[in-house]
Amino acid sequence: MSEAKTRVLLIGTGSMGSLHARVMSQSDRVDLVGVVEPRAEAGRAVAERFGTTWYPELDSLSDVDAVVLASATHAHHKLALEVLNQDTPLLTEKPVCDDLAATEEVLALSESRDVPIMCGLLERYNPAVMTALALLDGPVHVTATRHSPYAARIKTGVGWDLLVHDVDLAVRCFGGAEPTRVSSGAGFFHPESVEGAEDVLETVLTFPQGGMANVSASRVGQRKVRSLTINEVDRLVEVDLLRRDVTIYRHISHDAADDGLGYRQQTVIEIPELVSAREPLATQLDRFLDLVAGKVDAVEERASILPSHRVVATVLAQARA
């Protein structure tokens, strides 16, 4: 007997919301029961495209098994509380909220009502990242770079828009441990940026066992860069998140050349097979459906959200100071 489909309501039909709608409509595990969007034209267009119903606002969730929240970040707090207060499992786009206290309130409500919640930290489900994390054995230094050309439509700074992804990856590289120290610098450069919205953040994280991470986020780059470099004592794991590939380097010798004129260096290069070739959003959706079905530890999933949000909040407080 086939498993019953999970009835999911989507809130928000912007760029990310439309992607969620497409992936859910392609899933044989989901019944996309509707989209909520206050902009009538946008909401109707997505609903029509993916064969569902448009609603101008959130109402009763009595006939819904789960909600995907992809509205503008500033609306997350109010909507997340509404969903959780109706005891409906929630997948919210990152960040949960662009304020740490608001995020903590949402997570506390999820815990007190025992309702599963998941944050759309999508790079966790990048096949190259999944492959690299599965291969790690004692990382000591991580470098993560996320640079993009300027996009005027994004009003928030790079902290909640970009940095949160790679802080989350750094935390996962070190087994989920929160950093014991956070230091950072901020740059405010672009004339079109909203006042107080940071264009560049450079962050150094120190972890309990002595590991370190350098995380760089910028929206004044002239090309898109998404890279993750993980150093172990005797190995380097290099990840290109855009190309979705992994390369492993191991230096095995450094000897004087026979003619005495230089040095001979040898490096072994390995290219592992990816653990998956699926679109990250589809992999994330399946994990959310497993969470709703009780196949994923809801307490562990909830606990994994806060470390990256705490770090970004600390970095932004340092920037304001």
Coordinates of C-alpha atoms in Angstrom, one line a residue:
M1 CA 0.0 0.0 0.0
S2 CA 1.4 3.4 -1.0
E3 CA 2.0 6.0 1.7
A4 CA -0.5 8.8 1.9
K5 CA 0.7 12.1 0.5
T6 CA 1.5 14.9 3.0
R7 CA -0.8 17.9 2.5
V8 CA 1.4 21.0 2.4
L9 CA 0.5 24.7 2.3
L10 CA 3.1 27.1 0.9
I11 CA 3.3 30.7 2.2
G12 CA 5.0 33.1 -0.1
T13 CA 5.3 32.9 -3.9
G14 CA 8.4 35.0 -4.5
S15 CA 11.6 33.6 -6.1
M16 CA 12.2 31.0 -3.4
G17 CA 8.5 30.3 -2.9
S18 CA 8.1 29.5 -6.6
L19 CA 11.0 27.1 -6.4
H20 CA 9.4 25.4 -3.4
A21 CA 6.1 25.1 -5.4
R22 CA 7.9 23.5 -8.3
V23 CA 9.7 21.0 -6.2
M24 CA 6.6 20.1 -4.2
S25 CA 4.5 19.7 -7.3
Q26 CA 7.1 17.2 -8.7
S27 CA 7.2 15.2 -5.5
D28 CA 5.1 12.0 -5.3
R29 CA 5.0 12.4 -1.5
V30 CA 3.3 15.9 -1.5
D31 CA -0.1 17.2 -2.1
L32 CA 0.3 21.0 -2.5
V33 CA -3.0 22.0 -1.2
G34 CA -2.6 25.8 -1.6
V35 CA -0.4 28.9 -1.7
V36 CA -0.9 31.9 0.5
E37 CA 0.2 35.2 -1.1
P38 CA -1.2 38.7 -0.4
R39 CA -0.3 39.8 -3.9
A40 CA -3.2 38.5 -5.9
E41 CA -1.5 38.5 -9.3
A42 CA 1.6 36.7 -8.1
G43 CA -0.4 34.2 -5.9
R44 CA -2.8 33.3 -8.7
A45 CA 0.0 32.8 -11.2
V46 CA 1.9 30.3 -9.1
A47 CA -1.3 28.5 -8.0
E48 CA -2.4 28.2 -11.6
R49 CA 1.0 27.1 -12.8
F50 CA 1.2 24.3 -10.2
G51 CA -2.4 23.3 -10.1
T52 CA -3.4 24.4 -6.7
T53 CA -5.5 27.1 -4.9
W54 CA -4.5 30.6 -4.1
Y55 CA -5.4 32.2 -0.7
P56 CA -4.8 35.9 0.1
E57 CA -4.1 35.2 3.8
L58 CA -3.4 32.5 6.3
D59 CA -6.4 30.9 7.8
S60 CA -7.2 27.6 9.5
L61 CA -4.7 24.8 9.0
S62 CA -7.1 22.0 10.1
D63 CA -6.8 20.3 6.7
V64 CA -3.1 20.8 6.4
D65 CA -0.3 18.4 7.5
A66 CA 2.6 20.9 7.1
V67 CA 3.6 24.4 6.1
V68 CA 6.5 25.7 4.0
L69 CA 7.1 29.4 4.9
A70 CA 8.9 31.3 2.1
S71 CA 7.6 34.8 2.6
A72 CA 9.8 37.9 3.0
T73 CA 12.0 37.5 6.1
H74 CA 10.4 40.4 8.0
A75 CA 7.1 38.4 8.0
H76 CA 8.6 35.2 9.3
H77 CA 8.1 35.9 13.0
K78 CA 4.3 36.5 12.9
L79 CA 3.6 33.8 10.4
A80 CA 5.7 31.2 12.1
L81 CA 4.0 31.8 15.4
E82 CA 0.6 31.5 13.7
V83 CA 1.5 28.2 12.2
L84 CA 3.0 26.7 15.3
N85 CA 0.1 27.8 17.4
Q86 CA -2.0 25.6 15.2
D87 CA 0.3 22.7 15.9
T88 CA 1.4 22.4 12.3
P89 CA 5.0 21.3 11.4
L90 CA 6.9 24.1 9.8
L91 CA 9.7 24.4 7.3
T92 CA 10.8 28.1 7.2
E93 CA 13.2 29.6 4.8
K94 CA 16.4 31.0 6.4
P95 CA 16.8 32.8 8.6
V96 CA 14.0 31.8 11.0
C97 CA 13.8 35.5 11.8
D98 CA 16.3 38.3 11.3
D99 CA 16.4 38.9 15.1
L100 CA 17.8 36.4 17.5
A101 CA 15.2 37.0 20.2
A102 CA 12.4 36.5 17.7
T103 CA 14.1 33.3 16.4
E104 CA 14.4 32.0 20.0
E105 CA 10.7 32.7 20.6
V106 CA 9.7 30.7 17.5
L107 CA 12.0 27.8 18.5
A108 CA 10.7 27.9 22.1
L109 CA 7.1 27.7 20.9
S110 CA 8.0 24.8 18.7
E111 CA 9.5 23.0 21.6
S112 CA 6.8 23.8 24.1
R113 CA 4.0 22.6 21.8
D114 CA 6.2 19.7 20.5
V115 CA 5.7 20.7 16.9
P116 CA 8.6 19.9 14.5
I117 CA 10.4 22.8 12.9
M118 CA 13.1 22.9 10.2
C119 CA 15.1 25.8 8.8
G120 CA 15.9 26.0 5.1
L121 CA 19.7 26.1 5.4
L122 CA 19.8 24.7 1.9
E123 CA 23.6 24.2 1.5
R124 CA 23.3 21.3 4.0
Y125 CA 21.7 19.4 1.1
N126 CA 24.2 20.4 -1.6
P127 CA 25.4 17.0 -2.9
A128 CA 29.1 18.2 -2.7
V129 CA 28.7 19.3 0.9
M130 CA 27.0 16.1 1.9
T131 CA 29.8 14.1 0.3
A132 CA 32.5 16.2 1.9
L133 CA 31.0 16.1 5.4
A134 CA 30.7 12.3 5.2
L135 CA 34.5 12.1 4.4
L136 CA 35.8 14.3 7.2
D137 CA 38.1 12.9 9.9
G138 CA 39.4 15.6 12.2
P139 CA 39.1 19.0 10.6
V140 CA 41.2 21.8 12.1
H141 CA 40.7 24.8 9.8
V142 CA 37.8 25.7 7.6
T143 CA 37.5 28.5 5.0
A144 CA 34.1 29.4 3.5
T145 CA 33.6 32.1 0.9
R146 CA 30.2 33.3 -0.4
H147 CA 30.6 36.3 -2.7
S148 CA 28.0 37.7 -5.1
P149 CA 27.4 40.6 -7.4
Y150 CA 25.2 43.4 -6.0
A151 CA 21.4 42.8 -6.1
A152 CA 19.4 45.9 -5.2
R153 CA 16.2 43.8 -4.5
I154 CA 17.8 42.3 -1.4
K155 CA 17.4 44.9 1.3
T156 CA 18.9 43.0 4.2
G157 CA 22.7 42.9 4.7
V158 CA 24.8 39.8 3.9
G159 CA 24.6 38.5 7.5
W160 CA 21.2 37.0 7.3
D161 CA 21.2 36.6 3.6
L162 CA 24.6 34.9 3.0
L163 CA 26.8 34.5 6.1
V164 CA 24.3 32.3 7.9
H165 CA 24.7 29.5 5.3
D166 CA 28.4 29.2 5.7
V167 CA 28.5 29.6 9.5
D168 CA 26.1 26.7 9.6
L169 CA 28.4 24.7 7.4
A170 CA 31.4 25.5 9.6
V171 CA 29.5 24.4 12.7
R172 CA 28.6 21.1 10.9
C173 CA 32.2 20.6 9.9
F174 CA 33.1 20.6 13.7
G175 CA 30.4 18.2 14.6
G176 CA 27.7 20.7 15.5
A177 CA 29.7 22.4 18.2
E178 CA 29.0 26.1 18.8
P179 CA 32.1 28.4 18.5
T180 CA 33.5 29.6 21.7
R181 CA 34.7 32.8 20.2
V182 CA 33.5 35.0 17.4
S183 CA 35.4 38.0 15.9
S184 CA 34.5 39.9 12.8
G185 CA 34.7 43.0 10.7
A186 CA 32.1 44.6 8.5
G187 CA 32.2 46.8 5.4
F188 CA 29.5 49.3 4.2
F189 CA 30.4 50.2 0.7
H190 CA 27.6 50.2 -1.9
P191 CA 25.8 53.6 -2.4
E192 CA 22.4 51.8 -3.1
S193 CA 22.5 49.8 0.2
V194 CA 19.9 50.5 2.9
E195 CA 21.5 52.5 5.7
G196 CA 23.0 50.0 8.2
A197 CA 22.9 47.0 5.8
E198 CA 26.4 45.5 5.7
D199 CA 27.9 44.7 2.3
V200 CA 30.8 42.6 3.5
L201 CA 31.4 40.5 6.6
E202 CA 34.7 38.8 7.5
T203 CA 34.3 36.4 10.5
V204 CA 36.7 34.2 12.4
L205 CA 35.2 31.4 14.6
T206 CA 37.1 29.4 17.2
F207 CA 35.7 26.0 18.2
P208 CA 35.9 24.1 21.5
Q209 CA 38.6 21.6 20.4
G210 CA 40.8 24.4 18.9
G211 CA 39.5 24.3 15.4
M212 CA 39.1 27.5 13.5
A213 CA 36.9 28.8 10.6
N214 CA 37.2 31.9 8.4
V215 CA 33.9 32.8 6.9
S216 CA 33.6 35.6 4.2
A217 CA 30.4 37.0 2.8
S218 CA 30.2 39.8 0.3
R219 CA 27.7 41.3 -2.1
V220 CA 30.1 43.6 -3.9
G221 CA 31.9 40.8 -5.8
Q222 CA 32.0 40.8 -9.6
R223 CA 31.4 37.1 -9.8
K224 CA 29.5 34.5 -7.8
V225 CA 31.8 32.4 -5.6
R226 CA 30.6 29.6 -3.3
S227 CA 33.6 27.6 -1.9
L228 CA 34.3 25.6 1.2
T229 CA 37.9 24.4 2.0
I230 CA 38.4 22.0 4.9
N231 CA 41.9 21.4 6.2
E232 CA 42.8 18.4 8.2
V233 CA 46.3 17.8 9.5
D234 CA 47.2 15.5 6.6
R235 CA 44.5 16.3 4.0
L236 CA 42.7 19.1 2.3
V237 CA 39.0 18.7 1.2
E238 CA 38.0 21.4 -1.4
V239 CA 34.3 21.9 -2.3
D240 CA 32.9 24.0 -5.1
L241 CA 29.3 24.5 -4.1
L242 CA 28.3 26.0 -7.5
R243 CA 29.8 23.2 -9.6
R244 CA 28.9 20.7 -6.9
D245 CA 32.2 18.9 -6.9
V246 CA 34.7 17.7 -4.3
T247 CA 38.5 17.4 -4.6
I248 CA 40.8 15.9 -2.0
Y249 CA 44.5 16.7 -1.8
R250 CA 47.1 14.9 0.2
H251 CA 50.8 16.1 0.3
I252 CA 53.1 13.0 0.5
S253 CA 56.6 14.2 0.0
H254 CA 58.9 17.2 -0.1
D255 CA 62.4 16.1 -1.1
A256 CA 65.5 17.7 -2.5
A257 CA 65.7 17.1 -6.3
D258 CA 68.6 14.8 -7.5
D259 CA 70.4 17.7 -9.3
G260 CA 70.4 19.8 -6.1
L261 CA 68.6 22.7 -7.9
G262 CA 65.2 22.5 -6.2
Y263 CA 62.6 20.5 -4.4
R264 CA 60.4 17.7 -5.6
Q265 CA 56.8 17.9 -4.2
Q266 CA 54.2 15.3 -4.7
T267 CA 50.5 15.6 -4.0
V268 CA 47.9 12.8 -4.4
I269 CA 44.6 14.1 -5.8
E270 CA 41.3 12.2 -5.3
I271 CA 37.9 13.1 -6.8
P272 CA 35.2 11.2 -4.8
E273 CA 31.9 10.2 -6.2
L274 CA 29.0 12.3 -4.9
V275 CA 26.6 10.7 -2.5
S276 CA 23.7 12.1 -4.5
A277 CA 22.9 13.9 -7.7
R278 CA 19.6 15.3 -6.6
E279 CA 18.6 19.0 -6.5
P280 CA 19.2 20.3 -2.9
L281 CA 15.7 21.6 -2.5
A282 CA 14.3 18.2 -3.3
T283 CA 16.6 16.5 -0.8
Q284 CA 15.6 19.1 1.8
L285 CA 11.9 18.5 1.1
D286 CA 12.3 14.8 1.6
R287 CA 14.0 15.4 5.0
F288 CA 11.2 17.7 6.0
L289 CA 8.6 15.1 5.0
D290 CA 10.5 12.5 7.1
L291 CA 10.5 15.0 10.0
V292 CA 6.7 15.4 9.7
A293 CA 6.4 11.6 9.6
G294 CA 8.5 11.2 12.8
K295 CA 11.4 9.5 11.0
V296 CA 13.8 12.3 11.9
D297 CA 14.6 13.4 15.5
A298 CA 12.7 16.6 15.9
V299 CA 14.6 17.7 19.0
E300 CA 18.0 17.3 17.2
E301 CA 16.7 19.1 14.1
R302 CA 15.4 22.0 16.2
A303 CA 18.7 22.3 18.2
S304 CA 20.7 22.4 14.9
I305 CA 19.1 25.7 13.9
L306 CA 20.2 28.0 16.7
P307 CA 24.1 28.0 16.5
S308 CA 24.3 29.7 13.2
H309 CA 21.7 32.3 14.1
R310 CA 23.5 33.1 17.4
V311 CA 26.8 33.6 15.5
V312 CA 25.2 35.9 12.9
A313 CA 23.5 37.9 15.7
T314 CA 26.9 38.3 17.4
V315 CA 28.6 39.3 14.2
L316 CA 25.9 42.0 13.5
A317 CA 26.2 43.3 17.0
Q318 CA 29.9 43.7 16.6
A319 CA 29.3 45.4 13.2
R320 CA 26.9 47.9 14.9
A321 CA 29.4 48.5 17.7

